[in-house]
Amino acid sequence: ERRLVRAVMNVSTKQKKVYFSSANGERYGVGFQSLPDEQITKLTSFLAFYNYNVNELGFTQGWPEKIPDDADVLFIIGPTVAFSKTAQNTILSYIERKGKLFITVDPTGQEDFSWLLEKAGLTLKKENLRQVEGRPEIIAGKFLPHPIEELFVKKETGILFLANAYFESKPAANTILTSNPLLESGFSSYADVNKNGKLDKDEKQNSFLLSTILTQKEDPANPSTTENPTRIILYSGTSWITNRYVLYNLNSILAVNSVNWLNQSPLTEKILPKKEE
C-alpha cells in the first residue's frame, strides 16, 4: 500500500526541489555522521516519499554567495556555527524573492538568528523549559489556528520537544516581517531558571512560543496580490526533528505538514511512511 501511494503521488504531483544547508554545522552535514540519533535521515526519507528532491547546499553549490534559483524550500536545520554576514545577506535576499524557509535553531549553537528575528520584532531566549521534574523533554500541545495543524487528529498527543529556548516579542522599529504563532508549549511548562529540574516558588508556569511563521508585512495602501508569497517557519529547537524524536507523537506529521504548506501542497497528514522498529 505504501509503495502504491508513493507511486500515485510521484505521477500526480510536480516534484519539488529542496536544499539543506550544510556548511555551518547543521544536522544535514558531515558533523553528525558519528551520531546517528542526531541526524535527520528519517526526515529526508519522508520528504522523498512525498516526491521532494533532496539536495545539499554547501560550498560546492556556491554557498554562501548564492542559493540556487530552483530551490523550492531551503532547510536550515540546527546550525551550530554562526552565519557570516555574506550568508545572512544571501538568505535575506532569498526571502525578498519570495523564498520558502524551514529553520530550526540549535540552542547550544552559536547561531541564534537574531539578524532575522529582529525583522519580525522577535528575539530568541535560551532557557530550559520543563513540564515534569527530572525530564528534559516536554509535550508541546498548544497549536494556534493554522492550515498546518487543522487536519491533526488527537492534537492532545502533542509534539515531543526538547525545549531549551523559546521566542518572545521584542519591540523593534521598521520591521518587515509579520509573526504568526504556530506552536506553544502549553501552560503546564515552566522555565527552569536555576536548572535544578524542579518547579520552584519563584518560577512561574506559562505557555512559551516554540514555533512561529514569518511572512512579509503587507502595505495597507498597496496590498500584495502575489500567489507565491514569502513563507518562513521557525522552530526554537532541533531535536524534535532528528532521528531520535521524529517518529514520536505528532512530530513527523508536523514536519511534513510544515513543508507541504510552504509549497502550498495538499496536506496529506494521514499518509506517512511505515514506522520503523
PDB file of C-alpha atoms in Angstrom, residues 76 79 95 101-106 111-120 122-124 148 161 166-167 177-183 209-215 231-238 240 254 258 261-262:
ATOM      1  CA  ILE A  76      18.436  25.226   7.783  1.00  0.00           C
ATOM      2  CA  PRO A  79      23.349  25.270  12.631  1.00  0.00           C
ATOM      3  CA  ILE A  95      13.450  35.907   1.345  1.00  0.00           C
ATOM      4  CA  LEU A 101      12.462  28.618   4.551  1.00  0.00           C
ATOM      5  CA  PHE A 102      12.242  25.864   7.154  1.00  0.00           C
ATOM      6  CA  ILE A 103      14.512  26.807  10.075  1.00  0.00           C
ATOM      7  CA  THR A 104      15.239  25.062  13.361  1.00  0.00           C
ATOM      8  CA  VAL A 105      17.504  26.639  15.968  1.00  0.00           C
ATOM      9  CA  ASP A 106      20.097  24.706  17.949  1.00  0.00           C
ATOM     10  CA  GLU A 111      23.634  30.901  15.608  1.00  0.00           C
ATOM     11  CA  ASP A 112      20.566  32.497  17.239  1.00  0.00           C
ATOM     12  CA  PHE A 113      19.109  34.078  14.059  1.00  0.00           C
ATOM     13  CA  SER A 114      18.818  37.457  15.790  1.00  0.00           C
ATOM     14  CA  TRP A 115      19.540  39.147  12.435  1.00  0.00           C
ATOM     15  CA  LEU A 116      16.338  37.544  11.062  1.00  0.00           C
ATOM     16  CA  LEU A 117      14.149  37.614  14.166  1.00  0.00           C
ATOM     17  CA  GLU A 118      14.658  41.350  14.663  1.00  0.00           C
ATOM     18  CA  LYS A 119      12.931  41.951  11.348  1.00  0.00           C
ATOM     19  CA  ALA A 120       9.770  40.464  12.859  1.00  0.00           C
ATOM     20  CA  LEU A 122      11.199  38.780  17.958  1.00  0.00           C
ATOM     21  CA  THR A 123      14.135  37.500  19.953  1.00  0.00           C
ATOM     22  CA  LEU A 124      15.336  34.039  20.994  1.00  0.00           C
ATOM     23  CA  ILE A 148      -0.682  23.225   9.164  1.00  0.00           C
ATOM     24  CA  PHE A 161      10.084  18.709  22.114  1.00  0.00           C
ATOM     25  CA  TYR A 166      11.709  29.946  23.021  1.00  0.00           C
ATOM     26  CA  PHE A 167      10.728  33.083  21.108  1.00  0.00           C
ATOM     27  CA  LEU A 177       8.070  40.572   8.563  1.00  0.00           C
ATOM     28  CA  THR A 178       4.901  39.599  10.401  1.00  0.00           C
ATOM     29  CA  SER A 179       4.992  36.860  13.030  1.00  0.00           C
ATOM     30  CA  ASN A 180       2.093  34.419  13.466  1.00  0.00           C
ATOM     31  CA  PRO A 181       2.387  31.901  16.343  1.00  0.00           C
ATOM     32  CA  LEU A 182       2.099  28.229  15.392  1.00  0.00           C
ATOM     33  CA  LEU A 183       3.095  26.113  18.404  1.00  0.00           C
ATOM     34  CA  LEU A 209       6.282  30.206  21.938  1.00  0.00           C
ATOM     35  CA  LEU A 210       8.208  27.358  20.261  1.00  0.00           C
ATOM     36  CA  SER A 211       7.318  27.925  16.624  1.00  0.00           C
ATOM     37  CA  THR A 212       6.283  30.916  14.559  1.00  0.00           C
ATOM     38  CA  ILE A 213       5.526  31.668  10.930  1.00  0.00           C
ATOM     39  CA  LEU A 214       7.014  34.751   9.301  1.00  0.00           C
ATOM     40  CA  THR A 215       5.523  36.399   6.255  1.00  0.00           C
ATOM     41  CA  ARG A 231       6.928  31.845   3.851  1.00  0.00           C
ATOM     42  CA  ILE A 232       9.241  31.086   6.768  1.00  0.00           C
ATOM     43  CA  ILE A 233       8.696  28.564   9.555  1.00  0.00           C
ATOM     44  CA  LEU A 234      10.938  28.889  12.609  1.00  0.00           C
ATOM     45  CA  TYR A 235      11.285  26.344  15.412  1.00  0.00           C
ATOM     46  CA  SER A 236      13.197  27.152  18.602  1.00  0.00           C
ATOM     47  CA  GLY A 237      14.636  23.629  18.803  1.00  0.00           C
ATOM     48  CA  THR A 238      16.076  20.984  16.509  1.00  0.00           C
ATOM     49  CA  TRP A 240      12.274  17.101  17.746  1.00  0.00           C
ATOM     50  CA  LEU A 254       4.041  18.414  11.898  1.00  0.00           C
ATOM     51  CA  SER A 258       5.001  22.306   7.509  1.00  0.00           C
ATOM     52  CA  TRP A 261       2.275  24.244   3.497  1.00  0.00           C
ATOM     53  CA  LEU A 262       5.468  26.025   2.476  1.00  0.00           C
TER      54      LEU A 262
END
